[in-house]
Coordinates of C-alpha atoms and ligand atoms in Angstrom, one line a residue:
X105 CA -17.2 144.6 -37.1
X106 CA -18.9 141.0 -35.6
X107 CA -20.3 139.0 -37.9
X108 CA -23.8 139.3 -36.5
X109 CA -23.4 143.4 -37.3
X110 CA -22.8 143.1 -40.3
X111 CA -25.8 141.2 -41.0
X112 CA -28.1 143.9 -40.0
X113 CA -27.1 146.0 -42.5
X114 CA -27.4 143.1 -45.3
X115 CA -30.0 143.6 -48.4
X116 CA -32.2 140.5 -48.7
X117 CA -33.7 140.1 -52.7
X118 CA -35.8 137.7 -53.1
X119 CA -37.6 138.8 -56.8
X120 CA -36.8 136.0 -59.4
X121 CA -33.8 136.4 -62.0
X122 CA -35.2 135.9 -65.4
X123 CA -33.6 136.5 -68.6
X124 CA -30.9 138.8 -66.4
X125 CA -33.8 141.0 -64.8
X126 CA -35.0 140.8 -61.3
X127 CA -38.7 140.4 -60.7
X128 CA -41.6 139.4 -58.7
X129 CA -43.9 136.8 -59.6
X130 CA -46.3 138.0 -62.5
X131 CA -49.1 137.2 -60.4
X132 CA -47.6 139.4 -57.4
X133 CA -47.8 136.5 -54.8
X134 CA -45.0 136.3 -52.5
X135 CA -44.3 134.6 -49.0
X136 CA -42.1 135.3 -46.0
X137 CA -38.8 134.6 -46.0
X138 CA -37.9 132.9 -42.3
X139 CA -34.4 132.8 -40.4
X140 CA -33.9 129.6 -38.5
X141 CA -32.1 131.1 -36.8
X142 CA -34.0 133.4 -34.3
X143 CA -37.3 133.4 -36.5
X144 CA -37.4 136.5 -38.2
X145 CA -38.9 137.5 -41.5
X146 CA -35.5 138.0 -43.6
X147 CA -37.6 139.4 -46.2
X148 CA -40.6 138.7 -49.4
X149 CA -39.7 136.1 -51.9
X150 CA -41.4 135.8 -55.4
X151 CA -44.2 133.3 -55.0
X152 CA -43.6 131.9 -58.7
X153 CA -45.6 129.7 -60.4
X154 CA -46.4 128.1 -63.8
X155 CA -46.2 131.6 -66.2
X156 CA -43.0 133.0 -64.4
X157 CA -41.4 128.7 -64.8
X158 CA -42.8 129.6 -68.7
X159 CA -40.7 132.9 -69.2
X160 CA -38.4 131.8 -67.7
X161 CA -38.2 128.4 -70.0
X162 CA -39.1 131.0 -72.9
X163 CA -35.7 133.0 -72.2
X164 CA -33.5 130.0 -71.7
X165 CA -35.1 128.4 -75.0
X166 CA -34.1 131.9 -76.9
X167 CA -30.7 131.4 -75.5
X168 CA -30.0 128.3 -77.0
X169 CA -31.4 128.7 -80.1
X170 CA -29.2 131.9 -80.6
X171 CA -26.0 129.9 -79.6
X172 CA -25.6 132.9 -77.4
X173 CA -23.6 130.2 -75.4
X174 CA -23.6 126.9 -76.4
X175 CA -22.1 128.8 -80.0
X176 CA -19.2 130.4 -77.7
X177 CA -15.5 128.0 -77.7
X178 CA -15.4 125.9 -74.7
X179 CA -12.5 127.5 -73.9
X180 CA -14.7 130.9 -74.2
X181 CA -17.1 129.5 -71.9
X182 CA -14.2 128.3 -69.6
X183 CA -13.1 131.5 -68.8
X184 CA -16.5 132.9 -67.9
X185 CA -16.8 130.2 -65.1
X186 CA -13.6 130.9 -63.8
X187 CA -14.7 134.5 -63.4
X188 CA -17.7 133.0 -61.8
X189 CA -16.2 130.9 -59.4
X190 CA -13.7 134.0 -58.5
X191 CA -16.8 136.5 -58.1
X192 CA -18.1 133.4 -55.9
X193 CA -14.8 133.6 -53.7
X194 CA -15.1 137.6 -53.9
X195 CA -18.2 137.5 -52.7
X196 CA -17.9 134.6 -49.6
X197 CA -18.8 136.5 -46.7
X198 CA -21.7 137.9 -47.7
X199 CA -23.0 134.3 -49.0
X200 CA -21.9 132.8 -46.4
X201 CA -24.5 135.4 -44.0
X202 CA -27.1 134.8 -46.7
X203 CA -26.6 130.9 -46.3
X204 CA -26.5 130.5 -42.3
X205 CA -29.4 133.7 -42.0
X206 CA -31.4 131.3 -44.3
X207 CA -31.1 127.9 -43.5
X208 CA -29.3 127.9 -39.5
X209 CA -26.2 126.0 -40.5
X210 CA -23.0 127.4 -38.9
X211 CA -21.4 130.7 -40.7
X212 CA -18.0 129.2 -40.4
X213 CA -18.7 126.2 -42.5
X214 CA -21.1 127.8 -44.4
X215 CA -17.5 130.2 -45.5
X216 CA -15.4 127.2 -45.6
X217 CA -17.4 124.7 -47.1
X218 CA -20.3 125.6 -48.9
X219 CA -18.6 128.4 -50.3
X220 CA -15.6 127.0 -51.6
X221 CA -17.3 124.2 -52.5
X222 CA -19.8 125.4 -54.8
X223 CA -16.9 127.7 -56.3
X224 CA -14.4 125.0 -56.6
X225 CA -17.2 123.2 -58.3
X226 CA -18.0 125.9 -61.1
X227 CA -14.2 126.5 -61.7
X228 CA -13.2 122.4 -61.8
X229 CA -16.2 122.3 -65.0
X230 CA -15.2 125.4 -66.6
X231 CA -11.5 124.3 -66.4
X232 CA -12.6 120.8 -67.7
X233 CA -14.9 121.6 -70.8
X234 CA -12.2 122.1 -73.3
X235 CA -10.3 119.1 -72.0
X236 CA -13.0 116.5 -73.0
X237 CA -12.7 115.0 -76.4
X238 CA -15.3 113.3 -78.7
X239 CA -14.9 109.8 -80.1
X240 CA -13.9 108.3 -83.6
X241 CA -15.3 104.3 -83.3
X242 CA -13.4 101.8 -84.9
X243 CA -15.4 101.4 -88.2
X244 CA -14.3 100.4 -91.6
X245 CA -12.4 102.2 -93.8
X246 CA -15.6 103.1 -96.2
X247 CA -17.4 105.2 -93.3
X248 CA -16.5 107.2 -90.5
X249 CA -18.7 107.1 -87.3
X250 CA -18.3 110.5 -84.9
X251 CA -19.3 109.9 -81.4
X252 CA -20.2 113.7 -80.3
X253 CA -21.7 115.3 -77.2
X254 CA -24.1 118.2 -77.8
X255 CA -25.7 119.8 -75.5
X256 CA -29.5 118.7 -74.3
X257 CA -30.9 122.3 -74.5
X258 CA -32.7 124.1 -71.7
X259 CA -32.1 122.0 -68.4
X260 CA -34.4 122.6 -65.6
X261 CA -32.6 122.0 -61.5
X262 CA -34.6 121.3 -58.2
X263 CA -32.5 121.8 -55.4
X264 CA -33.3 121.1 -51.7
X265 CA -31.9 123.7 -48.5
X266 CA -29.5 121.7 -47.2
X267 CA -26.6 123.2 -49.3
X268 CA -28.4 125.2 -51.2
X269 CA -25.1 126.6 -53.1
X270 CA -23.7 123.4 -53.2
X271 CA -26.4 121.3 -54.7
X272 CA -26.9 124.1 -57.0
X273 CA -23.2 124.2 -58.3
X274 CA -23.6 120.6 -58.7
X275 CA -25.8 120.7 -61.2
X276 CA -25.5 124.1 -63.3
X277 CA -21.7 123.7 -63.3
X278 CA -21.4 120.6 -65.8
X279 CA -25.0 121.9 -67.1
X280 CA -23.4 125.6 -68.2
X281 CA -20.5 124.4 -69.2
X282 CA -21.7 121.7 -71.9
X283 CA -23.6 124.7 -73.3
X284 CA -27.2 124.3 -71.6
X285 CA -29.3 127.0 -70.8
X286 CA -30.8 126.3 -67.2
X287 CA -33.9 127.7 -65.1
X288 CA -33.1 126.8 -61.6
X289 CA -35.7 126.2 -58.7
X290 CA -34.3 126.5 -55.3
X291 CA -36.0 125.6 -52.1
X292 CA -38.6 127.6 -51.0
X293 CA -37.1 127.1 -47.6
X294 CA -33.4 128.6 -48.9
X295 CA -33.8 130.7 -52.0
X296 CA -31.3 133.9 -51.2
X297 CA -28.2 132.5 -52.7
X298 CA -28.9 131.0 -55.5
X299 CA -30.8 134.1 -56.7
X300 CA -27.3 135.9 -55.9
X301 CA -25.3 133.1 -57.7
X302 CA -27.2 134.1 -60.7
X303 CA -26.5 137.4 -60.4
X304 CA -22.9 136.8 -60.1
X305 CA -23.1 134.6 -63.1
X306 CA -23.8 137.3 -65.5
X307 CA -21.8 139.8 -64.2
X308 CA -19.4 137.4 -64.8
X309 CA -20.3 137.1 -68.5
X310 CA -22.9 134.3 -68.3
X311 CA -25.3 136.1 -71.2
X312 CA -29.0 136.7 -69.9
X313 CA -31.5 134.4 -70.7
X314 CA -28.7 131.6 -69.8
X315 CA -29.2 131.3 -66.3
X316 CA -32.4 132.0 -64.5
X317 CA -33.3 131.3 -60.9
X318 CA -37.5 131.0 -60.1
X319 CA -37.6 130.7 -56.4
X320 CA -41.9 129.3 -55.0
X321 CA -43.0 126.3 -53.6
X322 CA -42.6 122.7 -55.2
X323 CA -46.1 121.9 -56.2
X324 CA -46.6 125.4 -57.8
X325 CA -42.9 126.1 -59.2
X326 CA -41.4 122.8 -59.2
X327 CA -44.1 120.7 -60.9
X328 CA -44.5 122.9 -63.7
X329 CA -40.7 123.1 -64.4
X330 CA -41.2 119.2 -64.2
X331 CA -43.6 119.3 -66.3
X332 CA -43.1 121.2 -69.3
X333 CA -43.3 120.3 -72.8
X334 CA -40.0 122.7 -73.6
X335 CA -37.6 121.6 -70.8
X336 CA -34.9 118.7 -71.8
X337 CA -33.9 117.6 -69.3
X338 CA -34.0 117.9 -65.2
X339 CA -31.2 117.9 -62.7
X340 CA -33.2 117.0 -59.3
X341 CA -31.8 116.7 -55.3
X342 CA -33.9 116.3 -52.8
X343 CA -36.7 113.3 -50.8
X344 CA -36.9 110.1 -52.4
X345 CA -40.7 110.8 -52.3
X346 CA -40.9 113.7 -54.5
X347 CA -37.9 112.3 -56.9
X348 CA -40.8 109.7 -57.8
X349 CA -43.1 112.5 -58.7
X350 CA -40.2 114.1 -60.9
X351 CA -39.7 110.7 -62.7
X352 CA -43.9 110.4 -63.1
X353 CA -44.1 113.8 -64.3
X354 CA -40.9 113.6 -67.3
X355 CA -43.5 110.6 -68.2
X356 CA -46.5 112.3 -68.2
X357 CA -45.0 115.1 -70.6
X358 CA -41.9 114.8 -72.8
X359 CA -39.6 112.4 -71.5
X360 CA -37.3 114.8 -70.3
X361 CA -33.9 113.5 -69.3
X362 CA -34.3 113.0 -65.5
X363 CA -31.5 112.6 -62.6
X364 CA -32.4 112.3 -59.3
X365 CA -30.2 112.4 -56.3
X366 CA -32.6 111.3 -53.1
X367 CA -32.2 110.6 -49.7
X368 CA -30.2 108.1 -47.5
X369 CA -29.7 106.3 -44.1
X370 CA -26.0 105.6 -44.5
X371 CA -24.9 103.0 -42.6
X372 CA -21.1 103.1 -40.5
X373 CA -19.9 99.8 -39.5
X374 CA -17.1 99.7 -37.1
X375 CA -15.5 96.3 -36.4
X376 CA -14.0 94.8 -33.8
X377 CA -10.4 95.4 -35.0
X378 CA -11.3 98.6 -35.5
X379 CA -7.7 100.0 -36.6
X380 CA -8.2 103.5 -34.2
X381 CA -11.6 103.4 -32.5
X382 CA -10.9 107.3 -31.4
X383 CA -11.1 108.4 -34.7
X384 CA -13.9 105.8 -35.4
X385 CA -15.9 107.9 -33.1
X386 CA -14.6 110.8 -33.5
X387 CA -15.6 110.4 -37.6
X388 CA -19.3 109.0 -36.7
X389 CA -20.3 111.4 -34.2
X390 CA -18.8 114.4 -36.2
X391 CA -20.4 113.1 -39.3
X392 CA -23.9 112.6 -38.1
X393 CA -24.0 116.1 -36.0
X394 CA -22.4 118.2 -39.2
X395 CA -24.5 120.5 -40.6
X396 CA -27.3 119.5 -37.9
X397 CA -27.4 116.1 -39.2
X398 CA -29.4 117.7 -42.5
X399 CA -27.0 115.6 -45.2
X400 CA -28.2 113.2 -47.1
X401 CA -25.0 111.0 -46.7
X402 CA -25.0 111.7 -42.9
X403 CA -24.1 108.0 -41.3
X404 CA -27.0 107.6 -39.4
X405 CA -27.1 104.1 -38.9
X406 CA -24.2 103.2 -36.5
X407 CA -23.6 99.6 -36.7
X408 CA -21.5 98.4 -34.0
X409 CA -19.9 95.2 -33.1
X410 CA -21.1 94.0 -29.3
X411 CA -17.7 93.2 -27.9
X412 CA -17.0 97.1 -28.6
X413 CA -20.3 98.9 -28.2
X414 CA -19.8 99.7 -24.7
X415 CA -16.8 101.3 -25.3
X416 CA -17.7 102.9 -28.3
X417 CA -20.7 105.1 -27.0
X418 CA -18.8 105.7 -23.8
X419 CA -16.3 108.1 -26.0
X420 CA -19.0 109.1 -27.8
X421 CA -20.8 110.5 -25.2
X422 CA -17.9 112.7 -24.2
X423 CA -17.9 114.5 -27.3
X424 CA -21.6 115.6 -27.0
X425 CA -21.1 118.8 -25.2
X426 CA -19.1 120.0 -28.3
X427 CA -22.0 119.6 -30.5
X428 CA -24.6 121.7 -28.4
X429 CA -26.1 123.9 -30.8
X430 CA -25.2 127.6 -30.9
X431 CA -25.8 130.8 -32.5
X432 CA -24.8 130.0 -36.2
X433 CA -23.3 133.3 -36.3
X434 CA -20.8 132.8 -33.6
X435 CA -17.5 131.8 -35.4
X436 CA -17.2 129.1 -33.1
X437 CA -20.3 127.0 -33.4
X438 CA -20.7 123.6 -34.8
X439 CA -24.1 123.0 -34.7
X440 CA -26.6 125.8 -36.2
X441 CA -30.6 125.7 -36.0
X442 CA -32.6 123.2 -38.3
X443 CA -34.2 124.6 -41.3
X444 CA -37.6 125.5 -40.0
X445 CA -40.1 125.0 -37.5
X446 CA -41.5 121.9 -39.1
X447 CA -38.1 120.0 -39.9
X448 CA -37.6 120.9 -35.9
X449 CA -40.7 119.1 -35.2
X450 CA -40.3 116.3 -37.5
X451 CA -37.4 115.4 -35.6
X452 CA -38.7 115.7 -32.2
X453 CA -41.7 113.3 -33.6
X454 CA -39.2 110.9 -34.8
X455 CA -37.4 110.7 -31.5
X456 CA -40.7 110.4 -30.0
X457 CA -41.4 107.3 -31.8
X458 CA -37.6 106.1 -31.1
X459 CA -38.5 106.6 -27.7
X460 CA -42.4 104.5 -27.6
X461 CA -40.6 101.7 -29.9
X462 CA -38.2 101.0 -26.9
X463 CA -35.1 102.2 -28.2
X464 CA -32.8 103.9 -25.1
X465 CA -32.2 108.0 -25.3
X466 CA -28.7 108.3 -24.0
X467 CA -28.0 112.0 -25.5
X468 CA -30.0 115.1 -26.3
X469 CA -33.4 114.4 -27.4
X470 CA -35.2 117.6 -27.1
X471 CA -35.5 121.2 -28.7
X472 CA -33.4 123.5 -27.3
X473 CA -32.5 127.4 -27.3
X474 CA -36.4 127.8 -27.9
X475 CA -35.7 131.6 -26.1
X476 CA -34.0 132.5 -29.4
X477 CA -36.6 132.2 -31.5
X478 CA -35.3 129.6 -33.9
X479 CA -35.4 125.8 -34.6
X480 CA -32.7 123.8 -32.5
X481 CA -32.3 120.4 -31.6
X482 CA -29.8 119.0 -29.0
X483 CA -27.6 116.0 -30.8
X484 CA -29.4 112.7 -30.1
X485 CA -28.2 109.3 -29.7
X486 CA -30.6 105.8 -29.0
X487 CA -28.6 102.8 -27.9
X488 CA -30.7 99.6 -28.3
X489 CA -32.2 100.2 -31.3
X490 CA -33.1 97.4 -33.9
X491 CA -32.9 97.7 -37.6
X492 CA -36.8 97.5 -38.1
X493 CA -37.6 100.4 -35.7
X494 CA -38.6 103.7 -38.1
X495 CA -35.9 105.2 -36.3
X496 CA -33.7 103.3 -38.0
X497 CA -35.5 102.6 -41.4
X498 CA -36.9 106.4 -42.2
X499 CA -34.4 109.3 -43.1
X500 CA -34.4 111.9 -40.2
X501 CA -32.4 114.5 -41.9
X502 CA -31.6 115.9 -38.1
X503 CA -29.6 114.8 -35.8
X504 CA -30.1 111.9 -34.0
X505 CA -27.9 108.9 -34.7
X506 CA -29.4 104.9 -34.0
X507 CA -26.8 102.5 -32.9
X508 CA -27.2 99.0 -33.7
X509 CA -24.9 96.2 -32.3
X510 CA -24.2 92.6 -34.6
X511 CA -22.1 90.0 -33.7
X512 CA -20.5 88.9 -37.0
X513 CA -19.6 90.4 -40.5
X514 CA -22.7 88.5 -42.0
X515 CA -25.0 89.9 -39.9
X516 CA -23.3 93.6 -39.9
X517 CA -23.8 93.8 -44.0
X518 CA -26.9 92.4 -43.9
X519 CA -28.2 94.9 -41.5
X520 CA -26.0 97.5 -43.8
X521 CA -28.3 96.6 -46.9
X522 CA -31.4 96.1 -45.5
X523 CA -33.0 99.7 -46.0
X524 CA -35.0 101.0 -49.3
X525 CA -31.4 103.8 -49.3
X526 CA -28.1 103.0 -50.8
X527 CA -25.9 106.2 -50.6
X528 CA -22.9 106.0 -48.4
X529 CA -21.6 103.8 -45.9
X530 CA -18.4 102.9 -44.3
X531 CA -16.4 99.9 -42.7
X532 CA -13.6 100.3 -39.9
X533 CA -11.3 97.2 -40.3
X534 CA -7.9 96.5 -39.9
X535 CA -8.4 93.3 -42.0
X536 CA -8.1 94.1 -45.6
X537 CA -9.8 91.2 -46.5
X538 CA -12.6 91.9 -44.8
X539 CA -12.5 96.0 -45.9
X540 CA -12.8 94.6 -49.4
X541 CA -15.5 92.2 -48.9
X542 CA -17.5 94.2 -47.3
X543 CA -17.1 97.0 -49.8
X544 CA -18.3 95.0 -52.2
X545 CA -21.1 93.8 -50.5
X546 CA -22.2 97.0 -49.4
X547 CA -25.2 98.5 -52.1
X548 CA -24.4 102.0 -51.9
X549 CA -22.7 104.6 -54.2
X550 CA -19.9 105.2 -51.8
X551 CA -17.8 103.4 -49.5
X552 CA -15.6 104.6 -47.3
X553 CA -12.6 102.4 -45.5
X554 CA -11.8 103.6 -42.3
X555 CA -12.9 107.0 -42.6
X556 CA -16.0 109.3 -43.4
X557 CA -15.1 112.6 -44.5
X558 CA -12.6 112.5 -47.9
X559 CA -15.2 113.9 -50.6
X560 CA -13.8 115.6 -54.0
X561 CA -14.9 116.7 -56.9
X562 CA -13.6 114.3 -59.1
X563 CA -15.3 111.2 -57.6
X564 CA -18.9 110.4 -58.6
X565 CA -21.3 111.2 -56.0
X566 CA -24.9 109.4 -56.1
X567 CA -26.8 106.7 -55.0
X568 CA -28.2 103.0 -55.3
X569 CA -31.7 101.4 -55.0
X570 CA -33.9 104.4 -53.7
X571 CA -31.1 106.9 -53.2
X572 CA -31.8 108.0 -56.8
X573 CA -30.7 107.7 -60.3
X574 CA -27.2 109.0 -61.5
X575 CA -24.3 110.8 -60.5
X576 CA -23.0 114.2 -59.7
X577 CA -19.7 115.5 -59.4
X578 CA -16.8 114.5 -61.5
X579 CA -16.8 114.0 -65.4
X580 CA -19.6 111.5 -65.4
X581 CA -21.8 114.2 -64.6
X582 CA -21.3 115.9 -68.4
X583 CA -23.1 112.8 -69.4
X584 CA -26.3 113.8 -67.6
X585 CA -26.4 117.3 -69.5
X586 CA -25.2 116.0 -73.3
X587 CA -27.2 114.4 -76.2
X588 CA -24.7 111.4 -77.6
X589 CA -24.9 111.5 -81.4
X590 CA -23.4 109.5 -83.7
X591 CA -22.9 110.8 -87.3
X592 CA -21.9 108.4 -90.1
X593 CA -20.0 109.7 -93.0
X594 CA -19.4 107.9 -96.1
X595 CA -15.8 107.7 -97.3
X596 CA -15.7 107.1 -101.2
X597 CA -11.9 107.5 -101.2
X598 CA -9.8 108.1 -104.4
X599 CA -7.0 105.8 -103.6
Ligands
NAD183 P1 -37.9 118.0 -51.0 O1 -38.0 116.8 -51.8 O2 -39.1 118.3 -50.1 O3 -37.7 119.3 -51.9 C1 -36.6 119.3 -52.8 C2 -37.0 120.4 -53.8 O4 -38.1 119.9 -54.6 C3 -37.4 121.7 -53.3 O5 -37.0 122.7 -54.2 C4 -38.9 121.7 -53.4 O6 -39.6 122.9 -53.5 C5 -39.2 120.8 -54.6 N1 -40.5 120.2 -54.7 C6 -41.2 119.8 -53.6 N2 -42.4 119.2 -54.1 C7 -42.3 119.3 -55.5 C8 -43.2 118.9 -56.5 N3 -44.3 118.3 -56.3 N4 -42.8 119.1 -57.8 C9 -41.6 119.6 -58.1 N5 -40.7 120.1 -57.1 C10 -41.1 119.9 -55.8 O7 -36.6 117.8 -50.2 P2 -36.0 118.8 -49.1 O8 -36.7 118.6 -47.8 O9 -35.8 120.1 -49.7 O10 -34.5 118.2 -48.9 C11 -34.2 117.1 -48.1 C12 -34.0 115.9 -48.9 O11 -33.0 116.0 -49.9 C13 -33.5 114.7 -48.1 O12 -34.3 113.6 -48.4 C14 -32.1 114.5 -48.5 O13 -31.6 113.2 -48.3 C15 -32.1 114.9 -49.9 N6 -30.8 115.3 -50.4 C16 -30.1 114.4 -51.3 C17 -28.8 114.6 -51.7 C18 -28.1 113.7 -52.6 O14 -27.2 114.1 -53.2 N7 -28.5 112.4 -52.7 C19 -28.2 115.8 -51.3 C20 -28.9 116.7 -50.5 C21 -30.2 116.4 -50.1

């Protein structure tokens, strides 16, 4: 059976999953569900607003008052993510259709990597929760101090479409497995898999009430999660402009605990003793065009020295025809459809202003496959393009990649830092010297050293300056989804 078969005989679901029950909105409102990919209506999702966030904020409360969870051993709640993160793996194909049908990325990275990923993720916190200990401080002898994690209580995640599994798994993973009940709000642009991850979850032994999903549109679903009064804490990925609103509205209500993981216009410097200047390009053009150029990490600033520019983009160029877009359900495309009709045009208005800003299109630059239906762009490159154009200042989130030249190391991290993002960059080098300096000078969460694409689940992932406040991934995340308390205990000893 082709892939693209086996989709038309898929179920789409998208009611809400509250307290282990699916359900439409209690006020019946629902909205079409589109495919990127050729512009069908996949199916109705649950237009959710402030009462379904409540019930849903009502059952995870109940949850962790009852210790239906947080009371289990860690080890207990260890082996119900495993089970998760196996049901996850069981279950690949058929999120991996979900994934591509829903947001246009190709179906064979959707299987290899958002898949694996978000189950590897679940499984690395589940097998991690009973191997994290609490502290004993160094006090004197007449007292003892405990340093303890608890968990916060019910923890509320916005997620964007992007990798809708992925930034999920992100955030539930060390959020379930410290003991927090969570209502989750996926994008109303990608919904269908996180409602199934949810389902998964309990039949994996996740007790209802534990894990709810509430799928609508930010400003009705979103700000009310944001919002409310009985929510502890809030796990957030998306725009830097509507992070702000999530930090305003934990002010305007209870304070809630708020992380926020927000956009970025990485740069990727490539010396001139660039160690292997195929792979350089090979890394920056593979980077910027993955998943259509919609990652918030994707290295779309290329900084480029002048003696080597020329060179540079002329191997670039040559690996544009691999990254025409395709039908994401082919096994062999790279390069799916962008998330909607409106991210499409977003693009084409940036490239637009590349182009009236002076900056040279010497790839792509329009919509194509527009016979199909769905959203596609071809990949985009502007050569001549300076630092202050929007182009180069204002997240995309398609693909089109800027190239900038510089003439010294000064100049390169200066150009590197100037820009409201701090989330990746990189430096190609063959001077250690200067692969250190510059990493050190570089403000962003990650730097990479000749080379784009090692990422794991044990390195912090996050940003500085307006990328966002925080970190994902590895065990610095538990500290986003845990109280620290500190209990003192008076020690009148006999001898
Ligand atoms: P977005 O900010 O428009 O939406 C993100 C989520 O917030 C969605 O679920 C949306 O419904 C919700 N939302 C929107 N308005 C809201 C409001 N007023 N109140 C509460 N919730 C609201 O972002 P997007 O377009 O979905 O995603 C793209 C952005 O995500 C990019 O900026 C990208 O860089 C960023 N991103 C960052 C990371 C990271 O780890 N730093 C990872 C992936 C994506």
């Amino acid at each position: 059976m082709t892939q693209i078969a086996a989709t038309s005989e898929m179920a789409f679901d998208g009611r809400a999953f509250i307290n282990a029950q699916r359900c439409w909105a209690q006020s019946g409102a629902r909205f079409d569900n589109i495919s990127p990919v050729d512009g069908r209506v996949l199916c109705e999702v649950a237009r959710c607003d402030g009462i379904d966030i409540d019930l849903a904020v009502q059952a995870a409360r109940q949850a962790f008052v009852d210790k239906r969870w947080r009371g289990l051993a860690p080890a207990s709640r260890k082996r119900v993510l495993i089970r998760f993160a196996e049901l996850i793996v069981a279950h690949g194909d058929e999120l991996a259709r979900l994934e591509t049908l829903d947001m246009g990325k190709p179906i064979s990275y959707a299987r290899s990597v958002d898949v694996n990923s978000a189950a590897n993720c679940i499984r690395w916190y589940g097998e991690a929760v009973d191997k994290v200990y609490d502290e004993i401080a160094p006090t004197p002898e007449q007292a003892l101090a405990l340093i303890t994690r608890e968990p916060m209580g019910v923890i509320g995640v916005i997620v964007p479409w992007n990798y809708p599994m992925i930034m999920a798994a992100w955030k539930i993973a060390p959020a379930l497995a410290c003991g927090n009940s969570v209502v989750l709000k996926p994008s109303e642009k990608s919904p269908l898999t996180a409602l199934r991850l949810a389902e998964l979850a309990v039949q994996a032994g996740v007790p209802p009430g534990v894990f709810n999903v509430v799928p609508g549109l930010g400003a009705e679903a979103g700000s009310p999660l944001a919002l409310h009064m009985d929510v502890d804490g809030i796990g957030f990925t998306g725009s830097t402009r509507v992070g702000k609103q999530i930090h305003i509205m934990a002010g305007q209500s209870n304070l809630k605990r708020t992380w926020t993981e927000l956009g970025g216009k990485s740069p990727f410097i490539v010396m001139d003793d660039c160690p292997d200047l195929d792979r350089a390009v090979q890394t920056a053009v593979g980077s910027i065009f993955f998943n259509q150029g919609e990652s918030c990490n994707a290295p779309s600033r290329l900084l480029v020295h002048r003696k080597i520019k020329d060179d540079f983009l002329e191997r670039a160029l040559q690996l544009i025809p691999k990254y025409q877009p395709g039908d994401p359900l082919h096994k062999d495309t790279v390069m799916g459809a962008l998330v909607d009709r409106a991210q499409m045009e977003t693009v084409l208005s940036y490239i637009d202003k590349g182009c009236q800003d002076g900056a040279r299109l010497i790839a792509g630059g329009a919509a194509t496959r527009v016979e199909t239906g769905g959203f596609y762009v071809q990949p985009t490159i502007f050569d001549g393009v300076h630092n202050d154009m929007t182009i180069a200042r204002e997240e995309i989130f398609g693909p089109v990649l800027s190239v900038i030249e510089f003439d010294d190391v000064h100049e390169a991290v200066r150009l590197a830092n100037d820009n409201i993002y701090g989330l990746q960059a990189s430096v190609w080098t063959r001077d250690i010297n200067c692969a250190h300096g510059v990493a050190r000078a570089l403000r962003a969460g990650t730097v990479h050293v000749n080379q784009y694409d090692e990422d794991d689940i044990t390195v912090p992932f996050g940003g500085y300056k307006q990328s966002g406040v925080g970190r994902d991934k590895s065990l610095h995340a538990f500290d986003k989804y845990t109280e620290l308390k500190t209990t003192w205990i008076r020690i009148d000893s006999p001898i």
